[in-house]
mmCIF file of C-alpha atoms in Angstrom:
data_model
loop_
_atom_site.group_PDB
_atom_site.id
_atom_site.type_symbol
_atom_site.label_atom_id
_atom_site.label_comp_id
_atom_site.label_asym_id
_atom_site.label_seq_id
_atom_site.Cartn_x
_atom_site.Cartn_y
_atom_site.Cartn_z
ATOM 1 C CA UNK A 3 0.000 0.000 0.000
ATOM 2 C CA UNK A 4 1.108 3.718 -1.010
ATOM 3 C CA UNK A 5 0.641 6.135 1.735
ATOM 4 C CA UNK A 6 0.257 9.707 0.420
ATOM 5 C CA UNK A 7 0.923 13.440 2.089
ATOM 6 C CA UNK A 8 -1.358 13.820 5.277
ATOM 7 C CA UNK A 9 -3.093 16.866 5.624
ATOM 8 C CA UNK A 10 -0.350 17.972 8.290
ATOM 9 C CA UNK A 11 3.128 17.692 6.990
ATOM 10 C CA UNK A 12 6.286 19.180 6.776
ATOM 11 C CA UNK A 13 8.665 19.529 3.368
ATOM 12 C CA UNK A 14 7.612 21.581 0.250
ATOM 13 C CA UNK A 15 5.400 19.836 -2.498
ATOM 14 C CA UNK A 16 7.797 19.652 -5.001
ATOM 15 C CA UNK A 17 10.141 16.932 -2.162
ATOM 16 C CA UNK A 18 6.627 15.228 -1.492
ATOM 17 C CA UNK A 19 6.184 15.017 -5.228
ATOM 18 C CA UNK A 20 9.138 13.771 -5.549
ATOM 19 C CA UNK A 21 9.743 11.197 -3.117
ATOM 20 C CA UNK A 22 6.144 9.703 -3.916
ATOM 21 C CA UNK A 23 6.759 9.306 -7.783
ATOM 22 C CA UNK A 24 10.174 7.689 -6.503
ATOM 23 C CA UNK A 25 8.149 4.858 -4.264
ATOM 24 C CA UNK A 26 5.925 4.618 -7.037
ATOM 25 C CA UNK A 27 8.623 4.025 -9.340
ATOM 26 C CA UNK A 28 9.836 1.165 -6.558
ATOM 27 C CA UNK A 29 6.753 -0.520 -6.478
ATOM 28 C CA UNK A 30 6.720 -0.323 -10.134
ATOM 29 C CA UNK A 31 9.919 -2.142 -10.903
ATOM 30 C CA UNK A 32 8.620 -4.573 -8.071
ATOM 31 C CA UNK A 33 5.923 -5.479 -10.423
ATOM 32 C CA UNK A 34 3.702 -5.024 -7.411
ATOM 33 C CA UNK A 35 0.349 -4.457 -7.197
ATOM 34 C CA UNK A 36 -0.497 -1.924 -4.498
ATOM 35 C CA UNK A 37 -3.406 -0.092 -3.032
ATOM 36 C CA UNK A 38 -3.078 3.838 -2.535
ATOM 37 C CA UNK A 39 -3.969 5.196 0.733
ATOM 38 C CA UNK A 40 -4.875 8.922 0.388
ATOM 39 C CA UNK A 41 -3.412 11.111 3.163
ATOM 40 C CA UNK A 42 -1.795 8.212 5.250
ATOM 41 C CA UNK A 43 1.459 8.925 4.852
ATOM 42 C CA UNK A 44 3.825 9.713 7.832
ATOM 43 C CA UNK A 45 3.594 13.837 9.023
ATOM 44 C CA UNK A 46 7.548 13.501 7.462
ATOM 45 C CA UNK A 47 7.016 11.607 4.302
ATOM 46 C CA UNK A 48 5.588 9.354 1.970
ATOM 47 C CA UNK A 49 5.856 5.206 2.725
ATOM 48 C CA UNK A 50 5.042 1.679 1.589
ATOM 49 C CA UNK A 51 3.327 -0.012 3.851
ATOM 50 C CA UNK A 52 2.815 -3.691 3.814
ATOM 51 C CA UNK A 53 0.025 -5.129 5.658
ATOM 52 C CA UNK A 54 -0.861 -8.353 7.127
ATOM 53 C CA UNK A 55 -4.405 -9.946 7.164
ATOM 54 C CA UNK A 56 -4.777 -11.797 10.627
ATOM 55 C CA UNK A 57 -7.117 -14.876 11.211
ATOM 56 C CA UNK A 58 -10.070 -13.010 11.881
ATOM 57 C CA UNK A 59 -9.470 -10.404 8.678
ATOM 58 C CA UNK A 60 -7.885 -7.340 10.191
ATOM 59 C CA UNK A 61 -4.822 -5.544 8.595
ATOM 60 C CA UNK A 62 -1.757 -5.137 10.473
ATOM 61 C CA UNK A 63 0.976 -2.937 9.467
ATOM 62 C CA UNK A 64 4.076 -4.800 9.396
ATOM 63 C CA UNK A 65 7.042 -4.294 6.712
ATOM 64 C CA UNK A 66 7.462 -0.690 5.783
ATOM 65 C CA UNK A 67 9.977 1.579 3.764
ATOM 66 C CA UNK A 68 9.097 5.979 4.663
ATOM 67 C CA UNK A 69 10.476 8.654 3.639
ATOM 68 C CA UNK A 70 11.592 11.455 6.119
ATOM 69 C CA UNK A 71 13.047 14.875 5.377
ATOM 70 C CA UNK A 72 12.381 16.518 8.598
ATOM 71 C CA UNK A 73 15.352 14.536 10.680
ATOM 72 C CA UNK A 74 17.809 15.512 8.109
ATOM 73 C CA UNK A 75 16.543 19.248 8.075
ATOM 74 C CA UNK A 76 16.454 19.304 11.669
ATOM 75 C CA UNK A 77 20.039 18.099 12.237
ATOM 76 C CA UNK A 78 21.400 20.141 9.102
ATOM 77 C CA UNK A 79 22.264 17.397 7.088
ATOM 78 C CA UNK A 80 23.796 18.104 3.773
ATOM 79 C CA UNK A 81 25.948 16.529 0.819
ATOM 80 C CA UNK A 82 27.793 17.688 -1.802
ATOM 81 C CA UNK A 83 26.118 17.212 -5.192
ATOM 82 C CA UNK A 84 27.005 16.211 -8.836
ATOM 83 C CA UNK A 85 27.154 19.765 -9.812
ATOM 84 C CA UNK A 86 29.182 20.905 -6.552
ATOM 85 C CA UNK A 87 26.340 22.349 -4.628
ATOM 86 C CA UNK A 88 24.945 21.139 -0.917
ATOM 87 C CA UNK A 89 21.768 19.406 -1.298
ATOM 88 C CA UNK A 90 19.857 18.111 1.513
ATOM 89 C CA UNK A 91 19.383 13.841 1.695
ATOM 90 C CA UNK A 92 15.868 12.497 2.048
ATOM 91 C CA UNK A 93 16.583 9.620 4.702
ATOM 92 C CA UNK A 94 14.574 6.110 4.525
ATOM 93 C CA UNK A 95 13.307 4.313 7.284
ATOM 94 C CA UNK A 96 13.387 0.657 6.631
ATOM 95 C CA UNK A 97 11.166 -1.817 9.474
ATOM 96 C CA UNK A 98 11.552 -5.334 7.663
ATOM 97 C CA UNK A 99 9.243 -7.284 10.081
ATOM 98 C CA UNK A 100 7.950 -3.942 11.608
ATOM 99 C CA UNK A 101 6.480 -4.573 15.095
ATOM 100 C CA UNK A 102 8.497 -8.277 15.292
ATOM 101 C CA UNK A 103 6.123 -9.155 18.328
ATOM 102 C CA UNK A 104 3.228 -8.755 15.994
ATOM 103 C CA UNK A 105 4.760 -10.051 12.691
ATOM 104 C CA UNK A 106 4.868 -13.428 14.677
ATOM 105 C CA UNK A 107 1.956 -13.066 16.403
ATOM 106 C CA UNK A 108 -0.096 -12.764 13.423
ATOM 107 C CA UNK A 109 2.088 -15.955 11.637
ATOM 108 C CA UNK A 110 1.468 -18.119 14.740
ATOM 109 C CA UNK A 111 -2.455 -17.352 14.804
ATOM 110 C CA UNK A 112 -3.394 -17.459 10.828
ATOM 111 C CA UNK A 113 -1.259 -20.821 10.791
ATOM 112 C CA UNK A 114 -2.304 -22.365 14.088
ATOM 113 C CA UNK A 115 1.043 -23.350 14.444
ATOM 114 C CA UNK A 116 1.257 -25.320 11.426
ATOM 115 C CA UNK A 117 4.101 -24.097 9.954
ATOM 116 C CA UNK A 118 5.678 -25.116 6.249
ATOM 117 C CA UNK A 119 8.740 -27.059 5.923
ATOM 118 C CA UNK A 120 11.240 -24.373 5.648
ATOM 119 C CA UNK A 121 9.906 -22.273 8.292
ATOM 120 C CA UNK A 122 9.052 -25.357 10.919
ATOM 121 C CA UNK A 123 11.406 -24.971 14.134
ATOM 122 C CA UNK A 124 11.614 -28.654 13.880
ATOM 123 C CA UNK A 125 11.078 -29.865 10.146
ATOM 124 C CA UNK A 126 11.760 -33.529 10.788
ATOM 125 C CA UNK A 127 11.277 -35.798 13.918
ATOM 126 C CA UNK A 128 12.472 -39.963 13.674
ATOM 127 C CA UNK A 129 10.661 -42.050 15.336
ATOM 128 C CA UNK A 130 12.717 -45.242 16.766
ATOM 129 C CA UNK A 131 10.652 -48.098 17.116
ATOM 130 C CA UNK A 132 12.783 -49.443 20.087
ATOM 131 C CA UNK A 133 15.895 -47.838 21.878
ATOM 132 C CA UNK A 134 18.030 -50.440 19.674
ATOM 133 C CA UNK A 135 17.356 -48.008 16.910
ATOM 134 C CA UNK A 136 18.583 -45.059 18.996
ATOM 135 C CA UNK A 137 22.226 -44.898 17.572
ATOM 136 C CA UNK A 138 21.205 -45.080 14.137
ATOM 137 C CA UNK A 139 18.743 -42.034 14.567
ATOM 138 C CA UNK A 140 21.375 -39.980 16.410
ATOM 139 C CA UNK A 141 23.811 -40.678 13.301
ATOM 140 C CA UNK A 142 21.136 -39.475 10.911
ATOM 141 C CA UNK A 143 20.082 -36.621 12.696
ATOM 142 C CA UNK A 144 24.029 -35.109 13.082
ATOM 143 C CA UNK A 145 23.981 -35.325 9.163
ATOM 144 C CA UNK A 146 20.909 -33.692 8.624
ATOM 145 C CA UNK A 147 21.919 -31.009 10.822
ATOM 146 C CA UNK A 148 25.267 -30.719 9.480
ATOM 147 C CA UNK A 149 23.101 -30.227 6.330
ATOM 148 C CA UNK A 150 21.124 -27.235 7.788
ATOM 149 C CA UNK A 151 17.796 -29.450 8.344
ATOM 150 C CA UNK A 152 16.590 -28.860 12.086
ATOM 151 C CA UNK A 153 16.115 -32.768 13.287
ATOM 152 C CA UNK A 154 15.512 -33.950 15.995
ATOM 153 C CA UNK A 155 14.783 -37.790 17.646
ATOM 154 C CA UNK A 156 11.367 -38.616 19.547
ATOM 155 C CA UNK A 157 12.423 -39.243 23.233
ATOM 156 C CA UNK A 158 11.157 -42.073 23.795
ATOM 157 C CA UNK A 159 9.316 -44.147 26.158
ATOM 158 C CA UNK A 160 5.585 -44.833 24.049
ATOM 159 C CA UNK A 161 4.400 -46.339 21.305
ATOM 160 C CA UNK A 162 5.569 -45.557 18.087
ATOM 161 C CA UNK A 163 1.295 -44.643 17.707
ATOM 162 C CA UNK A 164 1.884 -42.278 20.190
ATOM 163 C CA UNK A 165 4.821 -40.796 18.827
ATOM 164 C CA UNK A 166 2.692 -40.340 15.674
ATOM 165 C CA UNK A 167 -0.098 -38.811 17.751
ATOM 166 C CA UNK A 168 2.045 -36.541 19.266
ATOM 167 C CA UNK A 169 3.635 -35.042 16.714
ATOM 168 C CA UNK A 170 1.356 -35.034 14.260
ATOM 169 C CA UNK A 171 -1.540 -32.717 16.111
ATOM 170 C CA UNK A 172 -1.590 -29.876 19.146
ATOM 171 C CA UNK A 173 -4.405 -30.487 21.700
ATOM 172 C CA UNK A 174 -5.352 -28.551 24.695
ATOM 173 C CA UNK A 175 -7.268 -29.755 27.812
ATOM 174 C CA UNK A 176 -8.932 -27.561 30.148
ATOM 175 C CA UNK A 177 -9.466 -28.475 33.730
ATOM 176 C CA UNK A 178 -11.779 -25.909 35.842
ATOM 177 C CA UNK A 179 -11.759 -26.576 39.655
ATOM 178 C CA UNK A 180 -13.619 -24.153 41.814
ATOM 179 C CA UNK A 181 -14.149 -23.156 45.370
ATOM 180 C CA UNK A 182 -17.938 -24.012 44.650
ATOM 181 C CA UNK A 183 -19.926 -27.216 45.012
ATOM 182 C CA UNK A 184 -18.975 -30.301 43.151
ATOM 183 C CA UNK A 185 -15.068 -29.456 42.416
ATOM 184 C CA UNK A 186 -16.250 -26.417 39.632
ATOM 185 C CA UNK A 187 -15.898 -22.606 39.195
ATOM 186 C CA UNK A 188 -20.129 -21.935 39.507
ATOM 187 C CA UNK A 189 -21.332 -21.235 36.266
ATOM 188 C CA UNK A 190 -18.187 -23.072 33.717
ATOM 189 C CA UNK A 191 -18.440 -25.828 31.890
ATOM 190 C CA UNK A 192 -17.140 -29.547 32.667
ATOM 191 C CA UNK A 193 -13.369 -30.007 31.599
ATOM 192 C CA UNK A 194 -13.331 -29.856 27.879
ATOM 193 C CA UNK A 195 -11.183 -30.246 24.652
ATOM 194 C CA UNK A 196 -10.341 -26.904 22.511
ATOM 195 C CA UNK A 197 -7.575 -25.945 20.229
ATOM 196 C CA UNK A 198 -5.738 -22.945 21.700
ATOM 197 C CA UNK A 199 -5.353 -19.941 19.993
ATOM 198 C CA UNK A 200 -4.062 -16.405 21.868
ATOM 199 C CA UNK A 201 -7.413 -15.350 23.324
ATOM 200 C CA UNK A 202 -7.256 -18.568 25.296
ATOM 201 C CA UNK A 203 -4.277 -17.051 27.412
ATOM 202 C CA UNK A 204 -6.058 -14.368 28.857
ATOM 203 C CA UNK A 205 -7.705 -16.563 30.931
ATOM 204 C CA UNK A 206 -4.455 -16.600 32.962
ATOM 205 C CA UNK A 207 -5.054 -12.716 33.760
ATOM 206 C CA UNK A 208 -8.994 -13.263 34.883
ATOM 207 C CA UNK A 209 -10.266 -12.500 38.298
ATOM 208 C CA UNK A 210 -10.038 -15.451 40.057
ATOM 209 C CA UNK A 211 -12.085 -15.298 42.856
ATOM 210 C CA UNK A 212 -14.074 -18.311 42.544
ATOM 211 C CA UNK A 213 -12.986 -19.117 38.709
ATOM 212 C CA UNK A 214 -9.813 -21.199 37.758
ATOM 213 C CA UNK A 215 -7.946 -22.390 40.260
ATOM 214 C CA UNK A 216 -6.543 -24.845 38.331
ATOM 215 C CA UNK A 217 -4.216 -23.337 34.897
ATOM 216 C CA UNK A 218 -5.127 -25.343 31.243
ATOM 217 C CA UNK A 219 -3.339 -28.233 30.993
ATOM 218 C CA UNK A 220 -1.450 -28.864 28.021
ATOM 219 C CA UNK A 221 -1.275 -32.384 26.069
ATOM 220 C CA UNK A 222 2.133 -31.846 24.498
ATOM 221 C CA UNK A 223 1.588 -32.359 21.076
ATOM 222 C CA UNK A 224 3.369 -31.040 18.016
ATOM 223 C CA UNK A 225 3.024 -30.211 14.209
ATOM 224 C CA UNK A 226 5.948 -31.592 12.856
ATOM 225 C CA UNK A 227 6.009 -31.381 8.983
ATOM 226 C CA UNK A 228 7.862 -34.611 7.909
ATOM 227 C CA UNK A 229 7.967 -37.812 10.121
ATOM 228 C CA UNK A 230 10.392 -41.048 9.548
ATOM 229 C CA UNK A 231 9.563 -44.126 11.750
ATOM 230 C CA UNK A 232 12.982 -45.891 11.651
ATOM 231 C CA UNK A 233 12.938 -49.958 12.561
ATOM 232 C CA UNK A 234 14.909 -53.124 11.727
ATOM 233 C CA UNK A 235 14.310 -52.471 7.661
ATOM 234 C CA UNK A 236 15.691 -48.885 7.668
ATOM 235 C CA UNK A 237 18.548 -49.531 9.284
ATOM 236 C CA UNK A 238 19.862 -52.485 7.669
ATOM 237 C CA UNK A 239 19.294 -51.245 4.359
ATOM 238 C CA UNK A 240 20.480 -47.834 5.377
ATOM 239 C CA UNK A 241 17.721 -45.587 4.616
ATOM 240 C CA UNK A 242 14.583 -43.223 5.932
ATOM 241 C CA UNK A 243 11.301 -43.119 4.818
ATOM 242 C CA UNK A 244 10.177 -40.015 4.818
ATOM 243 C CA UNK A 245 5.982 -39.151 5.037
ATOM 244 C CA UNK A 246 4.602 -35.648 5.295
ATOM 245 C CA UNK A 247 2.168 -35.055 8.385
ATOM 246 C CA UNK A 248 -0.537 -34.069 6.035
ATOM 247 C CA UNK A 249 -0.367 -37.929 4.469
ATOM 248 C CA UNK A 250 1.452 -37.554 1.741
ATOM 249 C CA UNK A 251 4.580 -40.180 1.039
ATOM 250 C CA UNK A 252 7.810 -38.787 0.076
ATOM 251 C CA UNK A 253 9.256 -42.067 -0.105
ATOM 252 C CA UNK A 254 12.282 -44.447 1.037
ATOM 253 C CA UNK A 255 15.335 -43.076 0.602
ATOM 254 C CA UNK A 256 19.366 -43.474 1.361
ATOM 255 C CA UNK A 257 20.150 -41.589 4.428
ATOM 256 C CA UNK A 258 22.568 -39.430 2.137
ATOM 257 C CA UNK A 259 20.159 -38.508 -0.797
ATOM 258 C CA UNK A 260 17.413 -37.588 2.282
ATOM 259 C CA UNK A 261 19.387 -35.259 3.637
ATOM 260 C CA UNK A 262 20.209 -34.050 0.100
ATOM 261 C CA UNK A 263 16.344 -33.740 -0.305
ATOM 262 C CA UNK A 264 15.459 -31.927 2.637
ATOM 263 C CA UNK A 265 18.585 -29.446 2.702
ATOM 264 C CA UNK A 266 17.264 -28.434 -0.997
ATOM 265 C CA UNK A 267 13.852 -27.940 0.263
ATOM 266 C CA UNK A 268 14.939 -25.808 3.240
ATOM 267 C CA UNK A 269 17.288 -23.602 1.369
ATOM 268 C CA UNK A 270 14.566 -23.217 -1.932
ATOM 269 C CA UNK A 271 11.942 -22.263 1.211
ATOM 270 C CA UNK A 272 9.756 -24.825 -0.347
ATOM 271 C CA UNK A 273 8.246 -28.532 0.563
ATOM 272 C CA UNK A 274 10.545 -31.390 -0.354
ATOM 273 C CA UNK A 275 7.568 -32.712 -2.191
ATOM 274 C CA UNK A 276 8.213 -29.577 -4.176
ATOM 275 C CA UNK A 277 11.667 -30.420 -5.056
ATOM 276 C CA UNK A 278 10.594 -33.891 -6.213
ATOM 277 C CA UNK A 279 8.836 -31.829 -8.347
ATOM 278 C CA UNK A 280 11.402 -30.177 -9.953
#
């Protein structure tokens, strides 16, 4: 979006003229499309503004690029021009991310946490079916993250079902417990299943005078993109098998040309199903 002169600003016309036809320009050789917002440019200059539709449809200003000639006329900022003369800069403000807080805020509530590949904290999770297989998942995961692929091994200690479970889906649990009859805040519900989201935390902050005495409890669950169950096969032929949370089947691979696969896919910022592709 291109954020014009406000009715209040400071600098001449021909400056605000010019800076605007110079974003323009920008946006131009961008190939963007763009939106112009009459009169809501910055008091000190023109700006780009990109803006961020959250879950529920509002716009958040995040990324911007402004223009500002009052700081450099302020502190008497000059520089010797082409034809010898002083000329006064026009200095940009650049905010990549803008408000970082609510850059992530906004990615963590329109994806629910379900992040892609490349962007996934952890983008790949083996699952051992006994502790036998612990060694061989350890060697795999130091070459994967030798590779740049964040990898990690389940810990352990359930089912390889539950492993799936786990980190296939997040799950909340709610337990109320009140100072009123029968074990429950008067008035709430029985315990219940919900899937967070960050209205859910301000229950933390609510009076609690006879509400929650008792925080949510958290199943510890996770979205992990691709999954690799690793048993007697795998590791005497040497290999992973590689399946996307979402069902899909990457396929069986040599430890070596999986790590080749999912490197590629993290540095292209793309699914490795993608790269198949290719």
């Amino acid at each position: 979006m291109l954020s014009t002169r406000p009715e209040k600003a400071v600098g001449s016309d021909e400056i605000w003229d010019k800076a605007t036809t110079a974003l323009k320009d920008a946006l131009g050789t961008k190939g963007w499309d763009y939106q112009v917002d009459e009169g809501g440019g910055a008091f000190y200059g023109p700006k780009i503004d990109i803006k961020i539709k959250d879950a529920i449809g509002r716009l958040w200003q995040c990324s911007t690029v402004q223009c500002d000639f009052n700081l450099p006329q302020r502190f008497g900022m000059d520089y010797v021009a082409a034809d010898g003369s002083k000329a006064q800069p026009i200095m940009l403000h650049r905010a990549i991310f803008g408000s970082i807080e609510r850059f992530f805020g906004v990615l963590i509530e329109s994806t629910a946490g379900d992040f892609p590949f490349w962007l996934a904290p952890t983008q790949l999770r083996l699952l051992p079916v006994s502790d036998d297989f612990l060694p061989y998942c350890e060697a795999a995961v130091a070459k994967l993250a030798a590779a740049g692929v964040r990898a990690e091994v389940d810990p352990g200690g359930r089912s390889v079902g539950k492993q799936i479970k786990i980190a296939n889906q997040v799950r909340a649990t709610v337990g109320f417990c009140g100072s009123g009859a029968g074990g429950r805040a008067l008035g709430q519900p029985e315990p219940h299943s919900f899937r967070p989201s960050p209205t859910w935390l301000q229950h933390r902050s609510m009076p609690q005078p006879r509400l929650l005495h008792r925080l949510p409890l958290l199943t510890p669950q996770d979205k992990i993109p691709i999954l690799s169950v690793v048993g007697s096969a795998e590791v005497e032929a040497g290999t992973l098998k590689l399946e996307m949370r979402k069902g899909s089947q990457l396929g069986e691979f040599p430890v070596a040309e999986a790590v080749a696969l999912l490197a590629a896919a993290a540095n292209k910022a793309v699914e490795p199903i993608d790269v198949q592709a290719l």
